[in-house]
Amino acid sequence: MSAKVKLAVFASGSGSNYQAIDQSIRAGELDAEIVLLVCDQPNAKVISRARQNNLPVFLFNPNDYQDKAEFEEEIVSELKAYQVDWIILAGYMRLVGATLLSQYQGRMINIHPSLLPAFPGLDAIGQALEAGVKVSGVTIHYIDSGMDTGEIIAQKAVTVENEMTHDELQTAIQHVEHELYPRTIQQLISEGDSF
Ligand code: GRF
């Protein structure tokens, strides 16, 4: 039996997508292992979720480094130490720089709470409500050097009901995310025969 595909999850916040991926692995639906959490926020809830699972955490403070290249070099050496195959961004609130891209482009994906290219960037849910769209959704895409501009891998629509609040739309979108992200990762992994 070949070794399992190794994932690193990058997150800055709650980590509900991290949890959904972890649960999908435990349920035998996603044939991979999460080997590392990379996080830039010491108080993020995702850290306690990871610690509960005994998952190694690389916690860094960007202010401790001269620039993005310097902290990304350290991240890359962690990723190499854990022999990471795929980087899964799940609420990582930073643009990925050239150092990480040069090593992992094509094996680094993100989830975004809108149907890209609509509503890139911060608070996509608020943007969708403000625009009055009747349909929004979820996009999973490859990472490139832009803000939510990489090639789209999967999308799923979510109906925006009349009078929906921000919290309600977020709940509906996250419900879809938690199903779509693990399933898409599994598809990518099973397509790739480079492992
Ligand atoms: C998700 O809605 C994702 O689309 C966006 O950030 C959010 C992260 O949520 N990129 P969580 O930390 O996984 O709960």
Short mmCIF file of C-alpha atoms and ligand atoms in Angstrom, two decimals, residues 9-20 45-46 49 89-93 110-114 121 124-125 137-139 141 148 170 173-174 177-178 181, ligand 1:
data_model
loop_
_atom_site.label_atom_id
_atom_site.label_comp_id
_atom_site.label_asym_id
_atom_site.label_seq_id
_atom_site.Cartn_x
_atom_site.Cartn_y
_atom_site.Cartn_z
CA VAL A 9 -3.84 23.06 6.52
CA PHE A 10 -3.23 26.83 6.70
CA ALA A 11 -5.78 28.72 8.80
CA SER A 12 -6.14 31.95 10.77
CA GLY A 13 -9.56 31.59 12.40
CA SER A 14 -12.17 29.16 13.59
CA GLY A 15 -11.05 26.12 11.67
CA SER A 16 -14.44 24.61 10.93
CA ASN A 17 -13.13 23.59 7.50
CA TYR A 18 -10.07 22.03 9.11
CA GLN A 19 -12.44 20.06 11.31
CA ALA A 20 -14.61 18.98 8.39
CA LYS A 45 -9.80 28.55 17.61
CA VAL A 46 -8.27 26.31 14.97
CA ARG A 49 -8.99 22.07 17.51
CA LEU A 89 -5.86 26.98 2.73
CA ALA A 90 -8.91 27.20 4.98
CA GLY A 91 -9.46 30.73 6.19
CA TYR A 92 -5.77 31.72 5.96
CA MET A 93 -6.02 35.50 5.90
CA ASN A 110 -8.16 27.66 -1.25
CA ILE A 111 -11.84 27.81 -0.41
CA HIS A 112 -13.72 31.07 -0.83
CA PRO A 113 -17.29 31.86 0.24
CA SER A 114 -18.64 33.19 -3.06
CA GLY A 121 -11.32 39.39 -1.06
CA ALA A 124 -17.48 37.92 0.42
CA ILE A 125 -20.71 37.17 2.28
CA GLY A 137 -21.97 29.99 -3.11
CA VAL A 138 -18.58 28.41 -2.62
CA THR A 139 -15.50 28.20 -4.83
CA HIS A 141 -9.54 27.20 -6.57
CA ASP A 148 -8.76 34.74 -5.16
CA GLN A 170 -22.59 32.29 6.42
CA ILE A 173 -22.34 28.63 2.91
CA GLN A 174 -20.26 26.86 5.54
CA GLU A 177 -18.05 24.19 2.33
CA HIS A 178 -17.78 21.37 4.84
CA TYR A 181 -13.92 20.81 0.43
C1 GRF B 1 -14.49 30.00 5.17
O1 GRF B 1 -15.77 30.52 5.00
C2 GRF B 1 -13.71 30.08 3.89
O2 GRF B 1 -14.51 30.12 2.76
C3 GRF B 1 -12.96 31.39 4.02
O3 GRF B 1 -12.69 31.52 5.38
C4 GRF B 1 -13.66 30.81 6.13
C5 GRF B 1 -12.93 29.95 7.11
O4 GRF B 1 -13.79 29.38 8.04
N1 GRF B 1 -11.78 31.38 3.20
P1 GRF B 1 -13.26 28.30 9.07
O5 GRF B 1 -12.09 28.93 9.82
O6 GRF B 1 -12.85 27.09 8.31
O7 GRF B 1 -14.41 28.05 9.99
#
